[in-house]
Amino acid sequence: MKQSMTLIPTLREVPSDAEIKSHQLLFRAGFIRQNASGVYSYLPLGKRVLHNIEQIVREEMDDTGAVELLMPALQAAELWQESGRWYTYGPELMRLKDRHGREFSLGATHEEVITSLVRDEVKSYKKLPLTLYQIQTKFRDEKRPRFGLLRGREFIMKDAYSFHASQSSLDEIYELLFQAYTNVFMRCNLDFRAVIADSGAMGGKDTHEFMVLSDVGEDTIAYSDTSNYAANIEMAPVVVNYEKAEEEEKTLEKVLTENQRTIEEVSSFLKVDSTKCIKSLLFKVDEKYVLVLTRGDHEVNDIKLKNLFEAGSVELADPEVTTEVLGCPIGSLGPINVEQVEIVADFAVQYIANGVCGANEENYHYVNVNPQRDIKVSRFADLRFIQEGDPSPDGQGKILFAKGIEVGHVFKLGTRYSEAMGATYLDENGKAQPMIMGCYGIGVSRTMAAVAEQFNDEKGLVWPANIAPFELHLIAINMKDEEQAKLANELYSFFKQERFEVLFDDRAERPGVKFADSDLIGLPIRITVGKKAVEGIVELKVRKTGEMLEIHKDQLLDTVKQLLSNL
Amino acid sequence: MKQSMTLIPTLREVPSDAEIKSHQLLFRAGFIRQNASGVYSYLPLGKRVLHNIEQIVREEMDDTGAVELLMPALQAAELWQESGRWYTYGPELMRLKDRHGREFSLGATHEEVITSLVRDEVKSYKKLPLTLYQIQTKFRDEKRPRFGLLRGREFIMKDAYSFHASQSSLDEIYELLFQAYTNVFMRCNLDFRAVIADSGAMGGKDTHEFMVLSDVGEDTIAYSDTSNYAANIEMAPVVVNYEKAEEEEKTLEKVLTENQRTIEEVSSFLKVDSTKCIKSLLFKVDEKYVLVLTRGDHEVNDIKLKNLFEAGSVELADPEVTTEVLGCPIGSLGPINVEQVEIVADFAVQYIANGVCGANEENYHYVNVNPQRDIKVSRFADLRFIQEGDPSPDGQGKILFAKGIEVGHVFKLGTRYSEAMGATYLDENGKAQPMIMGCYGIGVSRTMAAVAEQFNDEKGLVWPANIAPFELHLIAINMKDEEQAKLANELYSFFKQERFEVLFDDRAERPGVKFADSDLIGLPIRITVGKKAVEGIVELKVRKTGEMLEIHKDQLLDTVKQLLSNL
């Protein structure tokens, strides 16, 4: 494509509202423009990147046997009333009325529409399993849209839904989709992890998030430095083999710790390591209070606490309530002689020897605490967040933390929607059964931003070749020079004919402007036609490495092919 | 694709609300399902047809130098307020508020969005012309959605917009786009006409509709039986060389015509041909009344009347008003001795010899009327609708009428939006000028329906090869027969490898069901693997012609290639 005929409005300044690299660069390089908060136009370059990602997604989905369809954005309220989400989805769901006053939502997700479709058209186990997907614009009225395409209100998503007659069939398709997602993000050259995520009551194995590692991510991932283990930090079990210090149990003793309240203050004041301190926190677990103990250097993971009690809700008790229940301000809280509430403790607490804890009396702590001797713990369990340096739960390597951008999600839905909406099939015995469902999403426009976030340098974007809007950036230094114009045009025709995607900067701009724009846009290979055009020699630059070489046009094709295969 | 793994819910019954063939068949053959009135899901087969049409559109648009982008569906109300259309568009524009109460429309069309984008990014004549397009879901809240995809509320459109620094540049791109549209609809195998359409004040040459000829169309096209001339019936000029009958002018005479009011009644009562009668109608043209005369067998074309007076509005006067102005009920209205209003007449009236007209006196008509002698006509002009049999305005052949489905529209917008929204460029002298614009639409989903409407028979759909969801329908009569299953699987792999699009009916259904479904779905070529599988012989059926042949698998590829090239 000739640059003079398209719209690539590059900018030198960083827009004031763009906080992160991908937003800044996609804007500055003319890939996107904002229409309203969280609502964007994809300009020609942006549209091409979207298309490339969509094609990768489509190919990988098709390979699993999933079938593409297209559902509408306008969704009748009645459907969402059937599932119940009309009342529970909240203000993220955009709603409107048609001219006759009928209520609609604007598609935020399509479980209701697809479940109603399959309910109406599939009646027999013989037609299952069935996996359907679409690539489509979605609408979610985010409270605070930000980070450009990372958190928008109108965005492009691939969503897939599978329907099954058995759990094992769901497990099988889930595995296929999991692998397809892995392929998609690998082909996008992303540094990502498939992360075990929270699936609520369904158990940790039934949902994975695909997270692109990035400092601007809003989730924390715990991953192994050795294996491919990764989990949302909330979900990672702790599998440390704690050992008790080999020291004699000393006599419990109450000591004055005036104005020492936090673990830090107490450990420093008493000159003991925080690993020897016992932290006591009062939680409200559903309707009852529970005292939860962890080591001073650990944090309570309330999801684990919730799962331990199979509770609906878990929250830290207010300081006032805590004081009321335990008769002591929170700075001196402790478990010894506590009878009024149940006490649970993280495994690590069990191994503390001659430790420290609050005395349930203001300004006093106990020293020489030996939990098994001194504290009435009802259950020891894994109750803390994993930490960097902990062994990986799969037994391979140590845990590291990273921030992640969620670009994909695979989820075993079970019968949540089929039961609510009556989507049943007849089994081999002619008996109606609710279909078992899975759902699988990829944020297509978000993936574009994630790639931009991972692939850039101080000069601009650095696209991987298979995502780049064009493979080659052909630049004529001076289009008024006859030799240069001739060779540039010749190369443009040649590479197009060889089925390369070429952006040809034929503009009447200064070379400095062209080079700066070229670096900003970030196509993998730049071919510059300059003064040596008369000898048939051009300059070739690899955007990623900065490598430059002069080359005769006769060697150009082979060199370009070889370079691209590594980008 | 294996039919057992996709969703093609065929039906034998015709759905009750589907009035026309395309709607009935797309529904019955499992291409679409309705989600709400005028809102559809494209099931796997429908999605593939859409994709094929989109690809044709994309290739032809790219060939013109137009560049693809993607704008949002959510459009801030402020933009539409700038153009003024927020107030004038009416209830077809779907509107909603976000969680902060800000108003948006759901994209019905994108003139405002694109004009604001180009206004912000293009400042110089050097960056013009620029043509941008997108393929996108549009929303229009039709009062009475009907005919399936032909008149929906959520539909897929290709819309393009061009920006220019001169009228001649617009004319040039308009020609390119016109040709591209012609190519698109030819490649869709449609029987269509590019029809001169009404462009309001801009003159008839500046807008064309692309109409697919179909009895279910809602527009009437006047086209030449010889040339490619075609116009919306409202726009076709009448170029008849009328001749006056060679008879002596007789004396004007008032005759009793009791209870004879219509042209039919009067001509029959007086035994004169309707071509000798003069029809008189009173119109309100803006704020004044005008008496309009046509021949009895002609109809007034109010668009021509409007253009003659360069008026803002034209409407037939109420009977009561007419009686009040001319002092006579409408059954005896006439132009003789009328002084109180201007009289204009169609050219044909001028050539009437010894004709008939109302006497402006109840129950009386004049006979032996000779307009040039007896009537004070201020202007003779082309004021009537063209009729079948009239000479074509381009001088070639005669006019025929046809009904048409509008699938495309090219339109010279001029500066309507750029002036309202301040989209200016600096010309060579550094002076700000409003950009000159064109806009160009193709109804993508409507084109799918138009193809279905033109290509079907009593058994189902008959897709042209380049639009068909698959090229080949491979059917195994009995998948439990080892030889058949083996050959069918072999052919499926073979044709997929040869890059054909194959639908493989591997279902455990009776042959009759498979054949009926196959005819209904309408893929160009069916390959049936039956009892002769053991000899390597299959049956080949051409859907369009019904032609059947038995063929050995070794000859299959060549035969299929040859057949497809003609479909």
PDB file of N, CA and C in Angstrom, chain A residues 339-412:
ATOM      1  N   GLU A 339     -11.452 -18.962  73.890  1.00  0.00           N
ATOM      2  CA  GLU A 339     -12.445 -20.042  73.851  1.00  0.00           C
ATOM      3  C   GLU A 339     -13.674 -19.637  73.055  1.00  0.00           C
ATOM      4  N   GLN A 340     -13.874 -18.299  72.921  1.00  0.00           N
ATOM      5  CA  GLN A 340     -15.150 -17.838  72.387  1.00  0.00           C
ATOM      6  C   GLN A 340     -15.282 -18.007  70.870  1.00  0.00           C
ATOM      7  N   VAL A 341     -14.179 -18.180  70.132  1.00  0.00           N
ATOM      8  CA  VAL A 341     -14.276 -18.401  68.687  1.00  0.00           C
ATOM      9  C   VAL A 341     -13.363 -19.560  68.287  1.00  0.00           C
ATOM     10  N   GLU A 342     -13.676 -20.152  67.114  1.00  0.00           N
ATOM     11  CA  GLU A 342     -12.825 -21.214  66.590  1.00  0.00           C
ATOM     12  C   GLU A 342     -11.502 -20.613  66.127  1.00  0.00           C
ATOM     13  N   ILE A 343     -10.416 -21.365  66.289  1.00  0.00           N
ATOM     14  CA  ILE A 343      -9.106 -20.908  65.830  1.00  0.00           C
ATOM     15  C   ILE A 343      -8.609 -21.856  64.737  1.00  0.00           C
ATOM     16  N   VAL A 344      -8.263 -21.267  63.579  1.00  0.00           N
ATOM     17  CA  VAL A 344      -7.601 -22.072  62.542  1.00  0.00           C
ATOM     18  C   VAL A 344      -6.248 -21.444  62.263  1.00  0.00           C
ATOM     19  N   ALA A 345      -5.308 -22.254  61.778  1.00  0.00           N
ATOM     20  CA  ALA A 345      -3.957 -21.721  61.568  1.00  0.00           C
ATOM     21  C   ALA A 345      -3.353 -22.295  60.298  1.00  0.00           C
ATOM     22  N   ASP A 346      -2.552 -21.465  59.676  1.00  0.00           N
ATOM     23  CA  ASP A 346      -1.799 -21.937  58.512  1.00  0.00           C
ATOM     24  C   ASP A 346      -0.774 -22.986  58.964  1.00  0.00           C
ATOM     25  N   PHE A 347      -0.486 -23.939  58.068  1.00  0.00           N
ATOM     26  CA  PHE A 347       0.467 -25.001  58.396  1.00  0.00           C
ATOM     27  C   PHE A 347       1.752 -24.461  59.021  1.00  0.00           C
ATOM     28  N   ALA A 348       2.238 -23.337  58.510  1.00  0.00           N
ATOM     29  CA  ALA A 348       3.540 -22.821  58.944  1.00  0.00           C
ATOM     30  C   ALA A 348       3.571 -22.533  60.443  1.00  0.00           C
ATOM     31  N   VAL A 349       2.404 -22.196  60.991  1.00  0.00           N
ATOM     32  CA  VAL A 349       2.343 -21.811  62.411  1.00  0.00           C
ATOM     33  C   VAL A 349       2.721 -22.992  63.297  1.00  0.00           C
ATOM     34  N   GLN A 350       2.338 -24.191  62.825  1.00  0.00           N
ATOM     35  CA  GLN A 350       2.580 -25.424  63.564  1.00  0.00           C
ATOM     36  C   GLN A 350       4.066 -25.625  63.892  1.00  0.00           C
ATOM     37  N   TYR A 351       4.922 -25.069  63.046  1.00  0.00           N
ATOM     38  CA  TYR A 351       6.349 -25.349  63.165  1.00  0.00           C
ATOM     39  C   TYR A 351       7.132 -24.250  63.879  1.00  0.00           C
ATOM     40  N   ILE A 352       6.419 -23.274  64.415  1.00  0.00           N
ATOM     41  CA  ILE A 352       7.116 -22.210  65.146  1.00  0.00           C
ATOM     42  C   ILE A 352       7.542 -22.730  66.524  1.00  0.00           C
ATOM     43  N   ALA A 353       8.786 -22.481  66.865  1.00  0.00           N
ATOM     44  CA  ALA A 353       9.277 -22.885  68.185  1.00  0.00           C
ATOM     45  C   ALA A 353       9.603 -21.643  68.991  1.00  0.00           C
ATOM     46  N   ASN A 354       9.087 -21.600  70.203  1.00  0.00           N
ATOM     47  CA  ASN A 354       9.366 -20.468  71.084  1.00  0.00           C
ATOM     48  C   ASN A 354       9.091 -19.131  70.397  1.00  0.00           C
ATOM     49  N   GLY A 355       7.881 -19.011  69.862  1.00  0.00           N
ATOM     50  CA  GLY A 355       7.502 -17.820  69.106  1.00  0.00           C
ATOM     51  C   GLY A 355       6.858 -16.750  69.951  1.00  0.00           C
ATOM     52  N   VAL A 356       6.298 -15.768  69.226  1.00  0.00           N
ATOM     53  CA  VAL A 356       5.704 -14.601  69.881  1.00  0.00           C
ATOM     54  C   VAL A 356       4.275 -14.436  69.375  1.00  0.00           C
ATOM     55  N   CYS A 357       3.359 -14.082  70.301  1.00  0.00           N
ATOM     56  CA  CYS A 357       2.027 -13.692  69.820  1.00  0.00           C
ATOM     57  C   CYS A 357       1.431 -12.695  70.797  1.00  0.00           C
ATOM     58  N   GLY A 358       0.362 -12.033  70.365  1.00  0.00           N
ATOM     59  CA  GLY A 358      -0.320 -11.084  71.223  1.00  0.00           C
ATOM     60  C   GLY A 358      -0.924 -11.777  72.435  1.00  0.00           C
ATOM     61  N   ALA A 359      -1.082 -11.027  73.539  1.00  0.00           N
ATOM     62  CA  ALA A 359      -1.530 -11.633  74.794  1.00  0.00           C
ATOM     63  C   ALA A 359      -2.998 -11.358  75.065  1.00  0.00           C
ATOM     64  N   ASN A 360      -3.692 -10.779  74.064  1.00  0.00           N
ATOM     65  CA  ASN A 360      -5.082 -10.373  74.269  1.00  0.00           C
ATOM     66  C   ASN A 360      -5.218  -9.405  75.443  1.00  0.00           C
ATOM     67  N   GLU A 361      -4.205  -8.623  75.619  1.00  0.00           N
ATOM     68  CA  GLU A 361      -4.180  -7.640  76.713  1.00  0.00           C
ATOM     69  C   GLU A 361      -3.336  -6.495  76.173  1.00  0.00           C
ATOM     70  N   GLU A 362      -3.856  -5.281  76.208  1.00  0.00           N
ATOM     71  CA  GLU A 362      -3.185  -4.165  75.565  1.00  0.00           C
ATOM     72  C   GLU A 362      -1.754  -4.031  76.093  1.00  0.00           C
ATOM     73  N   ASN A 363      -0.793  -3.810  75.145  1.00  0.00           N
ATOM     74  CA  ASN A 363       0.615  -3.604  75.466  1.00  0.00           C
ATOM     75  C   ASN A 363       1.339  -4.852  75.974  1.00  0.00           C
ATOM     76  N   TYR A 364       0.739  -6.013  75.799  1.00  0.00           N
ATOM     77  CA  TYR A 364       1.437  -7.240  76.225  1.00  0.00           C
ATOM     78  C   TYR A 364       1.463  -8.271  75.109  1.00  0.00           C
ATOM     79  N   HIS A 365       2.592  -8.964  74.991  1.00  0.00           N
ATOM     80  CA  HIS A 365       2.702 -10.122  74.109  1.00  0.00           C
ATOM     81  C   HIS A 365       3.234 -11.295  74.905  1.00  0.00           C
ATOM     82  N   TYR A 366       2.987 -12.497  74.376  1.00  0.00           N
ATOM     83  CA  TYR A 366       3.617 -13.690  74.933  1.00  0.00           C
ATOM     84  C   TYR A 366       4.889 -13.974  74.162  1.00  0.00           C
ATOM     85  N   VAL A 367       5.899 -14.471  74.881  1.00  0.00           N
ATOM     86  CA  VAL A 367       7.060 -15.048  74.195  1.00  0.00           C
ATOM     87  C   VAL A 367       7.149 -16.527  74.582  1.00  0.00           C
ATOM     88  N   ASN A 368       8.026 -17.235  73.841  1.00  0.00           N
ATOM     89  CA  ASN A 368       8.176 -18.692  74.048  1.00  0.00           C
ATOM     90  C   ASN A 368       6.864 -19.440  73.803  1.00  0.00           C
ATOM     91  N   VAL A 369       6.147 -18.989  72.770  1.00  0.00           N
ATOM     92  CA  VAL A 369       4.904 -19.669  72.419  1.00  0.00           C
ATOM     93  C   VAL A 369       5.222 -20.890  71.565  1.00  0.00           C
ATOM     94  N   ASN A 370       4.660 -22.029  71.946  1.00  0.00           N
ATOM     95  CA  ASN A 370       4.777 -23.233  71.116  1.00  0.00           C
ATOM     96  C   ASN A 370       3.359 -23.667  70.780  1.00  0.00           C
ATOM     97  N   PRO A 371       2.947 -23.384  69.551  1.00  0.00           N
ATOM     98  CA  PRO A 371       1.527 -23.481  69.199  1.00  0.00           C
ATOM     99  C   PRO A 371       0.888 -24.795  69.618  1.00  0.00           C
ATOM    100  N   GLN A 372       1.520 -25.920  69.339  1.00  0.00           N
ATOM    101  CA  GLN A 372       0.849 -27.183  69.643  1.00  0.00           C
ATOM    102  C   GLN A 372       0.671 -27.360  71.149  1.00  0.00           C
ATOM    103  N   ARG A 373       1.509 -26.732  71.887  1.00  0.00           N
ATOM    104  CA  ARG A 373       1.407 -26.826  73.340  1.00  0.00           C
ATOM    105  C   ARG A 373       0.446 -25.780  73.896  1.00  0.00           C
ATOM    106  N   ASP A 374       0.502 -24.556  73.322  1.00  0.00           N
ATOM    107  CA  ASP A 374      -0.131 -23.421  73.988  1.00  0.00           C
ATOM    108  C   ASP A 374      -1.451 -22.944  73.360  1.00  0.00           C
ATOM    109  N   ILE A 375      -1.746 -23.367  72.095  1.00  0.00           N
ATOM    110  CA  ILE A 375      -2.903 -22.777  71.406  1.00  0.00           C
ATOM    111  C   ILE A 375      -3.878 -23.875  71.013  1.00  0.00           C
ATOM    112  N   LYS A 376      -5.182 -23.628  71.202  1.00  0.00           N
ATOM    113  CA  LYS A 376      -6.199 -24.612  70.819  1.00  0.00           C
ATOM    114  C   LYS A 376      -6.617 -24.386  69.366  1.00  0.00           C
ATOM    115  N   VAL A 377      -5.804 -24.889  68.451  1.00  0.00           N
ATOM    116  CA  VAL A 377      -6.097 -24.742  67.029  1.00  0.00           C
ATOM    117  C   VAL A 377      -7.011 -25.886  66.598  1.00  0.00           C
ATOM    118  N   SER A 378      -8.158 -25.540  65.987  1.00  0.00           N
ATOM    119  CA  SER A 378      -9.069 -26.614  65.573  1.00  0.00           C
ATOM    120  C   SER A 378      -8.560 -27.295  64.300  1.00  0.00           C
ATOM    121  N   ARG A 379      -8.021 -26.504  63.373  1.00  0.00           N
ATOM    122  CA  ARG A 379      -7.498 -27.090  62.134  1.00  0.00           C
ATOM    123  C   ARG A 379      -6.261 -26.340  61.667  1.00  0.00           C
ATOM    124  N   PHE A 380      -5.233 -27.065  61.276  1.00  0.00           N
ATOM    125  CA  PHE A 380      -4.123 -26.469  60.514  1.00  0.00           C
ATOM    126  C   PHE A 380      -4.403 -26.717  59.038  1.00  0.00           C
ATOM    127  N   ALA A 381      -4.154 -25.697  58.201  1.00  0.00           N
ATOM    128  CA  ALA A 381      -4.467 -25.844  56.766  1.00  0.00           C
ATOM    129  C   ALA A 381      -3.605 -24.881  55.973  1.00  0.00           C
ATOM    130  N   ASP A 382      -3.674 -25.017  54.652  1.00  0.00           N
ATOM    131  CA  ASP A 382      -2.983 -24.054  53.775  1.00  0.00           C
ATOM    132  C   ASP A 382      -3.861 -22.820  53.673  1.00  0.00           C
ATOM    133  N   LEU A 383      -3.477 -21.783  54.362  1.00  0.00           N
ATOM    134  CA  LEU A 383      -4.339 -20.600  54.450  1.00  0.00           C
ATOM    135  C   LEU A 383      -3.655 -19.320  53.995  1.00  0.00           C
ATOM    136  N   ARG A 384      -2.417 -19.436  53.517  1.00  0.00           N
ATOM    137  CA  ARG A 384      -1.718 -18.203  53.194  1.00  0.00           C
ATOM    138  C   ARG A 384      -1.494 -18.060  51.691  1.00  0.00           C
ATOM    139  N   PHE A 385      -1.184 -16.841  51.255  1.00  0.00           N
ATOM    140  CA  PHE A 385      -0.748 -16.605  49.889  1.00  0.00           C
ATOM    141  C   PHE A 385       0.634 -17.199  49.686  1.00  0.00           C
ATOM    142  N   ILE A 386       0.827 -17.749  48.481  1.00  0.00           N
ATOM    143  CA  ILE A 386       2.154 -18.195  48.118  1.00  0.00           C
ATOM    144  C   ILE A 386       3.069 -16.963  48.028  1.00  0.00           C
ATOM    145  N   GLN A 387       4.392 -17.179  48.200  1.00  0.00           N
ATOM    146  CA  GLN A 387       5.336 -16.058  48.119  1.00  0.00           C
ATOM    147  C   GLN A 387       6.460 -16.379  47.138  1.00  0.00           C
ATOM    148  N   GLU A 388       7.073 -15.346  46.629  1.00  0.00           N
ATOM    149  CA  GLU A 388       8.240 -15.574  45.772  1.00  0.00           C
ATOM    150  C   GLU A 388       9.290 -16.353  46.575  1.00  0.00           C
ATOM    151  N   GLY A 389       9.866 -17.344  45.937  1.00  0.00           N
ATOM    152  CA  GLY A 389      10.867 -18.172  46.615  1.00  0.00           C
ATOM    153  C   GLY A 389      10.295 -19.458  47.164  1.00  0.00           C
ATOM    154  N   ASP A 390       8.972 -19.502  47.348  1.00  0.00           N
ATOM    155  CA  ASP A 390       8.351 -20.761  47.769  1.00  0.00           C
ATOM    156  C   ASP A 390       8.571 -21.806  46.675  1.00  0.00           C
ATOM    157  N   PRO A 391       8.589 -23.077  47.053  1.00  0.00           N
ATOM    158  CA  PRO A 391       8.679 -24.101  46.007  1.00  0.00           C
ATOM    159  C   PRO A 391       7.421 -24.101  45.147  1.00  0.00           C
ATOM    160  N   SER A 392       7.597 -24.377  43.861  1.00  0.00           N
ATOM    161  CA  SER A 392       6.442 -24.438  42.977  1.00  0.00           C
ATOM    162  C   SER A 392       5.554 -25.616  43.370  1.00  0.00           C
ATOM    163  N   PRO A 393       4.251 -25.443  43.349  1.00  0.00           N
ATOM    164  CA  PRO A 393       3.332 -26.514  43.774  1.00  0.00           C
ATOM    165  C   PRO A 393       3.482 -27.790  42.963  1.00  0.00           C
ATOM    166  N   ASP A 394       4.026 -27.703  41.749  1.00  0.00           N
ATOM    167  CA  ASP A 394       4.188 -28.936  40.964  1.00  0.00           C
ATOM    168  C   ASP A 394       5.523 -29.621  41.269  1.00  0.00           C
ATOM    169  N   GLY A 395       6.222 -29.090  42.276  1.00  0.00           N
ATOM    170  CA  GLY A 395       7.451 -29.742  42.704  1.00  0.00           C
ATOM    171  C   GLY A 395       8.664 -29.380  41.874  1.00  0.00           C
ATOM    172  N   GLN A 396       8.479 -28.488  40.875  1.00  0.00           N
ATOM    173  CA  GLN A 396       9.603 -28.151  40.000  1.00  0.00           C
ATOM    174  C   GLN A 396       9.945 -26.674  40.115  1.00  0.00           C
ATOM    175  N   GLY A 397      11.090 -26.385  40.701  1.00  0.00           N
ATOM    176  CA  GLY A 397      11.567 -25.015  40.752  1.00  0.00           C
ATOM    177  C   GLY A 397      10.920 -24.182  41.844  1.00  0.00           C
ATOM    178  N   LYS A 398      11.228 -22.900  41.776  1.00  0.00           N
ATOM    179  CA  LYS A 398      10.748 -21.967  42.794  1.00  0.00           C
ATOM    180  C   LYS A 398       9.747 -21.004  42.176  1.00  0.00           C
ATOM    181  N   ILE A 399       8.923 -20.430  43.023  1.00  0.00           N
ATOM    182  CA  ILE A 399       7.888 -19.497  42.557  1.00  0.00           C
ATOM    183  C   ILE A 399       8.473 -18.096  42.361  1.00  0.00           C
ATOM    184  N   LEU A 400       8.088 -17.509  41.219  1.00  0.00           N
ATOM    185  CA  LEU A 400       8.339 -16.082  40.984  1.00  0.00           C
ATOM    186  C   LEU A 400       6.991 -15.410  40.750  1.00  0.00           C
ATOM    187  N   PHE A 401       6.967 -14.102  40.930  1.00  0.00           N
ATOM    188  CA  PHE A 401       5.721 -13.363  40.674  1.00  0.00           C
ATOM    189  C   PHE A 401       5.859 -12.552  39.386  1.00  0.00           C
ATOM    190  N   ALA A 402       4.719 -12.356  38.727  1.00  0.00           N
ATOM    191  CA  ALA A 402       4.690 -11.437  37.588  1.00  0.00           C
ATOM    192  C   ALA A 402       3.307 -10.820  37.516  1.00  0.00           C
ATOM    193  N   LYS A 403       3.256  -9.665  36.885  1.00  0.00           N
ATOM    194  CA  LYS A 403       1.957  -9.053  36.624  1.00  0.00           C
ATOM    195  C   LYS A 403       1.467  -9.548  35.271  1.00  0.00           C
ATOM    196  N   GLY A 404       0.175  -9.708  35.112  1.00  0.00           N
ATOM    197  CA  GLY A 404      -0.341 -10.259  33.871  1.00  0.00           C
ATOM    198  C   GLY A 404      -1.545  -9.506  33.329  1.00  0.00           C
ATOM    199  N   ILE A 405      -1.630  -9.509  31.989  1.00  0.00           N
ATOM    200  CA  ILE A 405      -2.802  -8.983  31.289  1.00  0.00           C
ATOM    201  C   ILE A 405      -3.603 -10.192  30.822  1.00  0.00           C
ATOM    202  N   GLU A 406      -4.845 -10.293  31.239  1.00  0.00           N
ATOM    203  CA  GLU A 406      -5.651 -11.436  30.846  1.00  0.00           C
ATOM    204  C   GLU A 406      -6.078 -11.281  29.392  1.00  0.00           C
ATOM    205  N   VAL A 407      -5.633 -12.191  28.529  1.00  0.00           N
ATOM    206  CA  VAL A 407      -6.014 -12.128  27.111  1.00  0.00           C
ATOM    207  C   VAL A 407      -6.927 -13.290  26.719  1.00  0.00           C
ATOM    208  N   GLY A 408      -6.991 -14.313  27.549  1.00  0.00           N
ATOM    209  CA  GLY A 408      -7.867 -15.433  27.230  1.00  0.00           C
ATOM    210  C   GLY A 408      -8.367 -16.094  28.494  1.00  0.00           C
ATOM    211  N   HIS A 409      -9.433 -16.847  28.352  1.00  0.00           N
ATOM    212  CA  HIS A 409     -10.049 -17.487  29.505  1.00  0.00           C
ATOM    213  C   HIS A 409     -10.765 -18.736  29.010  1.00  0.00           C
ATOM    214  N   VAL A 410     -10.479 -19.864  29.590  1.00  0.00           N
ATOM    215  CA  VAL A 410     -11.245 -21.076  29.274  1.00  0.00           C
ATOM    216  C   VAL A 410     -11.907 -21.529  30.572  1.00  0.00           C
ATOM    217  N   PHE A 411     -13.155 -21.968  30.456  1.00  0.00           N
ATOM    218  CA  PHE A 411     -13.966 -22.114  31.660  1.00  0.00           C
ATOM    219  C   PHE A 411     -14.968 -23.240  31.474  1.00  0.00           C
ATOM    220  N   LYS A 412     -14.994 -24.144  32.428  1.00  0.00           N
ATOM    221  CA  LYS A 412     -16.036 -25.177  32.402  1.00  0.00           C
ATOM    222  C   LYS A 412     -17.284 -24.641  33.095  1.00  0.00           C
TER     223      LYS A 412
END
